[in-house]
Amino acid sequence: MSSHPGRHCRGVDPEVFFPLSESTGLGVLQARLVCTGCPVRVVCREWATVTGQYGIWGGTTREERAAHRRAAATAGGEAARPAVAA
């Protein structure tokens, strides 16, 4: 994800996306603000979901992505395994 030229996180301190706690708080809010409206937000989030990344990716926490994946798997939906472009 780091090579996409249109990403909003370009030039932002990476520590913003790895707050001490991923529970709701200022750190998570700062990262989500950067992700808001980003043209690669969905792809970023899907990549992080598939690869099990820690931190804020596509405006979501690791726990939010895991919960979404569990719900999708339970429902048998396509979102359980999102397609990610290489």
mmCIF file of C-alpha atoms in Angstrom:
data_model
loop_
_atom_site.group_PDB
_atom_site.id
_atom_site.type_symbol
_atom_site.label_atom_id
_atom_site.label_comp_id
_atom_site.label_asym_id
_atom_site.label_seq_id
_atom_site.Cartn_x
_atom_site.Cartn_y
_atom_site.Cartn_z
ATOM 1 C CA MET A 1 0.000 0.000 0.000
ATOM 2 C CA SER A 2 2.873 2.372 0.635
ATOM 3 C CA SER A 3 3.570 2.924 -3.066
ATOM 4 C CA HIS A 4 0.163 4.269 -4.149
ATOM 5 C CA PRO A 5 0.674 7.914 -5.200
ATOM 6 C CA GLY A 6 -2.882 9.040 -4.319
ATOM 7 C CA ARG A 7 -2.895 7.887 -0.730
ATOM 8 C CA HIS A 8 -3.658 10.492 1.929
ATOM 9 C CA CYS A 9 -1.137 9.039 4.395
ATOM 10 C CA ARG A 10 1.802 10.005 2.200
ATOM 11 C CA GLY A 11 4.072 12.198 4.270
ATOM 12 C CA VAL A 12 2.223 11.537 7.552
ATOM 13 C CA ASP A 13 4.275 10.222 10.471
ATOM 14 C CA PRO A 14 3.677 6.415 10.488
ATOM 15 C CA GLU A 15 3.316 6.490 14.277
ATOM 16 C CA VAL A 16 -0.090 8.131 13.764
ATOM 17 C CA PHE A 17 -1.382 4.794 12.443
ATOM 18 C CA PHE A 18 0.009 2.739 15.328
ATOM 19 C CA PRO A 19 -1.423 4.312 18.486
ATOM 20 C CA LEU A 20 -0.552 2.826 21.874
ATOM 21 C CA SER A 21 -4.148 1.646 22.161
ATOM 22 C CA GLU A 22 -6.517 0.830 19.317
ATOM 23 C CA SER A 23 -9.509 1.482 21.536
ATOM 24 C CA THR A 24 -11.319 4.695 20.782
ATOM 25 C CA GLY A 25 -9.188 7.669 21.561
ATOM 26 C CA LEU A 26 -7.283 10.570 20.101
ATOM 27 C CA GLY A 27 -4.722 8.339 18.352
ATOM 28 C CA VAL A 28 -7.378 6.379 16.484
ATOM 29 C CA LEU A 29 -9.266 9.561 15.641
ATOM 30 C CA GLN A 30 -6.143 11.188 14.153
ATOM 31 C CA ALA A 31 -5.532 8.188 11.900
ATOM 32 C CA ARG A 32 -9.175 8.027 10.828
ATOM 33 C CA LEU A 33 -9.100 11.694 9.877
ATOM 34 C CA VAL A 34 -6.162 11.025 7.561
ATOM 35 C CA CYS A 35 -8.017 8.081 5.994
ATOM 36 C CA THR A 36 -11.254 10.017 5.473
ATOM 37 C CA GLY A 37 -11.899 10.446 1.782
ATOM 38 C CA CYS A 38 -8.710 8.651 0.734
ATOM 39 C CA PRO A 39 -9.071 7.145 -2.758
ATOM 40 C CA VAL A 40 -7.433 3.859 -1.680
ATOM 41 C CA ARG A 41 -9.182 3.502 1.685
ATOM 42 C CA VAL A 42 -11.177 0.386 0.739
ATOM 43 C CA VAL A 43 -8.230 -1.377 -0.895
ATOM 44 C CA CYS A 44 -6.038 -0.466 2.066
ATOM 45 C CA ARG A 45 -8.579 -1.825 4.538
ATOM 46 C CA GLU A 46 -9.054 -5.039 2.542
ATOM 47 C CA TRP A 47 -5.296 -5.609 2.298
ATOM 48 C CA ALA A 48 -4.911 -5.148 6.056
ATOM 49 C CA THR A 49 -7.817 -7.520 6.698
ATOM 50 C CA VAL A 50 -6.381 -10.264 4.502
ATOM 51 C CA THR A 51 -2.842 -9.920 5.855
ATOM 52 C CA GLY A 52 -3.792 -9.420 9.525
ATOM 53 C CA GLN A 53 -2.054 -6.077 9.958
ATOM 54 C CA TYR A 54 -1.876 -4.264 13.296
ATOM 55 C CA GLY A 55 -2.698 -0.585 13.430
ATOM 56 C CA ILE A 56 -5.147 1.667 11.649
ATOM 57 C CA TRP A 57 -5.575 0.772 7.983
ATOM 58 C CA GLY A 58 -8.320 2.192 5.801
ATOM 59 C CA GLY A 59 -9.710 3.979 8.848
ATOM 60 C CA THR A 60 -10.331 0.772 10.817
ATOM 61 C CA THR A 61 -8.675 -0.905 13.786
ATOM 62 C CA ARG A 62 -7.459 -4.485 13.714
ATOM 63 C CA GLU A 63 -10.376 -5.538 15.940
ATOM 64 C CA GLU A 64 -12.918 -3.830 13.648
ATOM 65 C CA ARG A 65 -11.464 -5.623 10.637
ATOM 66 C CA ALA A 66 -11.471 -8.961 12.462
ATOM 67 C CA ALA A 67 -15.100 -8.472 13.527
ATOM 68 C CA HIS A 68 -16.089 -7.626 9.958
ATOM 69 C CA ARG A 69 -14.300 -10.687 8.651
ATOM 70 C CA ARG A 70 -15.954 -12.960 11.252
ATOM 71 C CA ALA A 71 -19.393 -11.551 10.444
ATOM 72 C CA ALA A 72 -18.842 -11.986 6.727
ATOM 73 C CA ALA A 73 -17.596 -15.551 7.199
ATOM 74 C CA THR A 74 -20.622 -16.384 9.356
ATOM 75 C CA ALA A 75 -22.939 -14.968 6.713
ATOM 76 C CA GLY A 76 -21.029 -16.805 3.993
ATOM 77 C CA GLY A 77 -20.574 -13.565 2.094
ATOM 78 C CA GLU A 78 -17.917 -12.556 -0.382
ATOM 79 C CA ALA A 79 -16.446 -10.060 2.078
ATOM 80 C CA ALA A 80 -14.922 -12.928 4.061
ATOM 81 C CA ARG A 81 -12.077 -13.006 1.534
ATOM 82 C CA PRO A 82 -11.830 -9.652 -0.200
ATOM 83 C CA ALA A 83 -9.942 -9.535 -3.455
ATOM 84 C CA VAL A 84 -6.821 -7.423 -3.241
ATOM 85 C CA ALA A 85 -4.941 -6.234 -6.283
ATOM 86 C CA ALA A 86 -1.233 -6.887 -6.204
#
